[in-house]
Amino acid sequence: MTRDLAERRGVETEVYGAAEDSQLLAEAAAEAIEPGWTVLDCGTGSGHVGGAVADAGDVRVIASDLNPHACRRAQDRGLEAVRADLLAPFRADAFDAVLFNPPYLPTDPENEWNDWMEVALSGGESGREVIDPFLDSVGRVLAPDGIVLLLVSSLTGFEDVLEYAEKRGFEANVVNEESFPFETLSVVKLRR
Amino acid sequence: MKESLMDIVCCPIDKGELELDVEERDGEEIVSGTLTCTDCGEVYPIEDGIPNLLPPDMREDAVA
């Protein structure tokens, strides 16, 4: 992994492709999800995580993204795609699990591309400008015993994200983790 | 989208119930149509099988 947004962008500008973070989340999800569940792959991007979950078992996977190109790729993978801003158009208690590999790279506001890759990667100056609103609203769409699997990078501030989640009433534990030269990626399981 | 998605989605603005209006269907798949909020009356398009449930001020493609 590289910590440089410009390097990580590569040549693709429409949809963020599956990378180490997607793989780590997909593994954790395949482990945690139970048959019969309804699962949201929030910000599905390439559809990799949602696709892996759908392949792993008898579950219904809804894939959402702000990006219309990502929605089409998710649909091409056989997932039920919804164009959405985070959790806004989903009903209360709708999901047994919500999976989220958020845009998390802290970004210099003067260094912006204004394309879909920027939207997929950038977490604003703090790296948490998408994660925080997600944590504010995910409780509403979760079934009473539902779980969240959230990918957290050390670049975003692991402790800050966990503290924020705990303030929103979640208990957190790490279910998958991998270290790279410039960052550690963790999959955190949140439940109330 | 499948009709059963109606149990999962709601209006992104006020969380109201949505009413489905089908224009084109292909077996179980609803290819095109609209979803209308029964509370605020906002209309959301379904195009190429994908419901666009962005609030109206976000609906235009802001970037490429």
PDB file of C-alpha atoms in Angstrom, chain A residues 46-122:
ATOM      1  CA  SER A  46     -16.187  -2.294  -7.628  1.00  0.00           C
ATOM      2  CA  GLY A  47     -18.710  -4.582  -5.905  1.00  0.00           C
ATOM      3  CA  HIS A  48     -15.895  -6.796  -4.634  1.00  0.00           C
ATOM      4  CA  VAL A  49     -16.957  -7.013  -0.984  1.00  0.00           C
ATOM      5  CA  GLY A  50     -20.661  -7.442  -1.706  1.00  0.00           C
ATOM      6  CA  GLY A  51     -19.905  -9.977  -4.425  1.00  0.00           C
ATOM      7  CA  ALA A  52     -17.677 -12.022  -2.118  1.00  0.00           C
ATOM      8  CA  VAL A  53     -20.403 -12.080   0.544  1.00  0.00           C
ATOM      9  CA  ALA A  54     -23.076 -13.059  -1.963  1.00  0.00           C
ATOM     10  CA  ASP A  55     -20.823 -15.874  -3.274  1.00  0.00           C
ATOM     11  CA  ALA A  56     -20.096 -17.127   0.248  1.00  0.00           C
ATOM     12  CA  GLY A  57     -23.617 -18.000   1.270  1.00  0.00           C
ATOM     13  CA  ASP A  58     -27.351 -17.720   1.332  1.00  0.00           C
ATOM     14  CA  VAL A  59     -27.637 -13.979   1.944  1.00  0.00           C
ATOM     15  CA  ARG A  60     -29.336 -11.044   0.293  1.00  0.00           C
ATOM     16  CA  VAL A  61     -26.840  -8.316  -0.585  1.00  0.00           C
ATOM     17  CA  ILE A  62     -27.837  -4.739  -1.354  1.00  0.00           C
ATOM     18  CA  ALA A  63     -24.994  -2.670  -2.811  1.00  0.00           C
ATOM     19  CA  SER A  64     -25.141   1.114  -2.596  1.00  0.00           C
ATOM     20  CA  ASP A  65     -22.929   3.845  -3.941  1.00  0.00           C
ATOM     21  CA  LEU A  66     -23.026   7.559  -4.657  1.00  0.00           C
ATOM     22  CA  ASN A  67     -21.234   6.863  -7.924  1.00  0.00           C
ATOM     23  CA  PRO A  68     -23.464   5.737 -10.821  1.00  0.00           C
ATOM     24  CA  HIS A  69     -20.575   3.843 -12.456  1.00  0.00           C
ATOM     25  CA  ALA A  70     -20.072   1.831  -9.267  1.00  0.00           C
ATOM     26  CA  CYS A  71     -23.809   1.078  -9.116  1.00  0.00           C
ATOM     27  CA  ARG A  72     -23.678  -0.342 -12.633  1.00  0.00           C
ATOM     28  CA  ARG A  73     -20.658  -2.530 -11.803  1.00  0.00           C
ATOM     29  CA  ALA A  74     -22.408  -3.866  -8.722  1.00  0.00           C
ATOM     30  CA  GLN A  75     -25.471  -4.650 -10.827  1.00  0.00           C
ATOM     31  CA  ASP A  76     -23.266  -6.401 -13.398  1.00  0.00           C
ATOM     32  CA  ARG A  77     -21.993  -8.598 -10.537  1.00  0.00           C
ATOM     33  CA  GLY A  78     -25.573  -9.621  -9.816  1.00  0.00           C
ATOM     34  CA  LEU A  79     -25.989  -7.448  -6.722  1.00  0.00           C
ATOM     35  CA  GLU A  80     -29.081  -5.341  -6.038  1.00  0.00           C
ATOM     36  CA  ALA A  81     -27.761  -1.836  -6.634  1.00  0.00           C
ATOM     37  CA  VAL A  82     -29.125   1.384  -5.153  1.00  0.00           C
ATOM     38  CA  ARG A  83     -27.725   4.847  -5.822  1.00  0.00           C
ATOM     39  CA  ALA A  84     -27.584   6.423  -2.391  1.00  0.00           C
ATOM     40  CA  ASP A  85     -25.892   8.944  -0.130  1.00  0.00           C
ATOM     41  CA  LEU A  86     -24.632   6.680   2.674  1.00  0.00           C
ATOM     42  CA  LEU A  87     -27.652   5.299   4.573  1.00  0.00           C
ATOM     43  CA  ALA A  88     -30.231   7.966   3.746  1.00  0.00           C
ATOM     44  CA  PRO A  89     -32.714   5.902   1.665  1.00  0.00           C
ATOM     45  CA  PHE A  90     -32.818   2.766   3.818  1.00  0.00           C
ATOM     46  CA  ARG A  91     -35.525   1.856   6.280  1.00  0.00           C
ATOM     47  CA  ALA A  92     -35.081   1.553  10.009  1.00  0.00           C
ATOM     48  CA  ASP A  93     -33.980  -1.961  11.109  1.00  0.00           C
ATOM     49  CA  ALA A  94     -33.516  -3.044   7.457  1.00  0.00           C
ATOM     50  CA  PHE A  95     -30.124  -4.788   7.726  1.00  0.00           C
ATOM     51  CA  ASP A  96     -28.570  -7.585   9.759  1.00  0.00           C
ATOM     52  CA  ALA A  97     -25.141  -6.339   8.718  1.00  0.00           C
ATOM     53  CA  VAL A  98     -23.751  -3.183   7.153  1.00  0.00           C
ATOM     54  CA  LEU A  99     -20.281  -3.357   5.554  1.00  0.00           C
ATOM     55  CA  PHE A 100     -18.322  -0.184   4.857  1.00  0.00           C
ATOM     56  CA  ASN A 101     -14.892   0.372   3.350  1.00  0.00           C
ATOM     57  CA  PRO A 102     -15.027   4.152   3.564  1.00  0.00           C
ATOM     58  CA  PRO A 103     -13.087   6.882   1.803  1.00  0.00           C
ATOM     59  CA  TYR A 104     -10.551   7.470   4.540  1.00  0.00           C
ATOM     60  CA  LEU A 105      -7.370   9.072   3.258  1.00  0.00           C
ATOM     61  CA  PRO A 106      -6.720  12.446   4.861  1.00  0.00           C
ATOM     62  CA  THR A 107      -6.553  14.924   1.998  1.00  0.00           C
ATOM     63  CA  ASP A 108      -5.134  18.375   1.575  1.00  0.00           C
ATOM     64  CA  PRO A 109      -8.078  20.557   0.510  1.00  0.00           C
ATOM     65  CA  GLU A 110      -5.823  22.365  -1.964  1.00  0.00           C
ATOM     66  CA  ASN A 111      -5.012  19.110  -3.679  1.00  0.00           C
ATOM     67  CA  GLU A 112      -8.288  17.933  -5.163  1.00  0.00           C
ATOM     68  CA  TRP A 113      -9.165  16.239  -8.416  1.00  0.00           C
ATOM     69  CA  ASN A 114     -12.932  16.488  -8.390  1.00  0.00           C
ATOM     70  CA  ASP A 115     -13.514  13.114  -9.975  1.00  0.00           C
ATOM     71  CA  TRP A 116     -15.052   9.856  -8.775  1.00  0.00           C
ATOM     72  CA  MET A 117     -11.720   8.481  -7.534  1.00  0.00           C
ATOM     73  CA  GLU A 118     -11.388  11.444  -5.243  1.00  0.00           C
ATOM     74  CA  VAL A 119     -14.857  10.735  -3.852  1.00  0.00           C
ATOM     75  CA  ALA A 120     -13.907   7.069  -3.357  1.00  0.00           C
ATOM     76  CA  LEU A 121     -10.655   7.772  -1.515  1.00  0.00           C
ATOM     77  CA  SER A 122     -10.742  11.105   0.236  1.00  0.00           C
TER      78      SER A 122
END
